[in-house]
Amino acid sequence: MIKIYLLLIAGALAAAFGAGWSLQGSRWEADIAARDKQSSELRQTQQQSIIAQQAFTFQRVNQIAADAYQRSLSIKADSDEKQIIYRTTVKRDPVGRQCVPDAVSERLLDDAHRLRARVVHSVAPDANATGRGAVTAGCRLTYAQAVYWIEPLLAALEQANSQLDAIRTAQADSK
C-alpha cells in the first residue's frame, strides 16, 4: 500500500511538475510574442518617422527649387528689359561703333573659351584655338557689342548665385 501511495504521490508530483512546466512555457511564449509585437511597433514607428522626414525634406527642396526658378525668371525678365534699353541707347551713340583694342578683345575671347572648357569637358584642347591670330579686317569686338554682353553676363551670374543660394538653403535645411 505504501508503494501505491508513493506511486500516487510521485504521479501527482510529476503531473504538477508537468502542468507547471507547461504553464511556464505558455508564459514564455506570451512574453516572446509581446516583445516581438513591441519590437515590431517600434520599427514601424521609426519607419513612419523616417518616411515623414523624407517627405518633408522632399517637399522643402521642391519649394526651394520652385523659388529659385521664379527668381531666375524674374532676373531674366529684368535683364531682357535692360538689354532693350541698352541697345536703344548704344545704337544712337557713335562710340558704340568703335573697336575695342585687340589685346582686350583677345583676353575676353580667351576667358570665354577657358570658362566654356571648364563647363563643357568634352571640348577638345585645340577647340579654343579657332579664331585666334591676326585680325585681317574690321574689329573683333566693338564697344556696342561689349555693352550688349554685359547685361546677359550679369544676369547669368545672378541666376547662378541664386541657384547656389538655393542649394545652400536646401543643404542647411537637411542638417
PDB file of N, CA, C and O in Angstrom, residues 17 117 137 145:
ATOM      1  N   PHE A  17       4.385  18.932 -11.763  1.00  0.00           N
ATOM      2  CA  PHE A  17       5.593  19.457 -12.387  1.00  0.00           C
ATOM      3  C   PHE A  17       5.352  19.679 -13.882  1.00  0.00           C
ATOM      4  O   PHE A  17       5.741  20.719 -14.436  1.00  0.00           O
ATOM      5  N   ALA A 117      35.467  75.729 -71.552  1.00  0.00           N
ATOM      6  CA  ALA A 117      36.184  74.461 -71.419  1.00  0.00           C
ATOM      7  C   ALA A 117      35.989  73.862 -70.032  1.00  0.00           C
ATOM      8  O   ALA A 117      35.950  72.650 -69.877  1.00  0.00           O
ATOM      9  N   ALA A 137      40.519  92.007 -91.078  1.00  0.00           N
ATOM     10  CA  ALA A 137      39.783  93.226 -91.399  1.00  0.00           C
ATOM     11  C   ALA A 137      38.715  93.445 -90.355  1.00  0.00           C
ATOM     12  O   ALA A 137      38.143  92.512 -89.825  1.00  0.00           O
ATOM     13  N   GLN A 145      29.062  95.978 -78.875  1.00  0.00           N
ATOM     14  CA  GLN A 145      28.943  94.547 -78.601  1.00  0.00           C
ATOM     15  C   GLN A 145      29.328  94.233 -77.160  1.00  0.00           C
ATOM     16  O   GLN A 145      28.692  93.390 -76.511  1.00  0.00           O
TER      17      GLN A 145
END
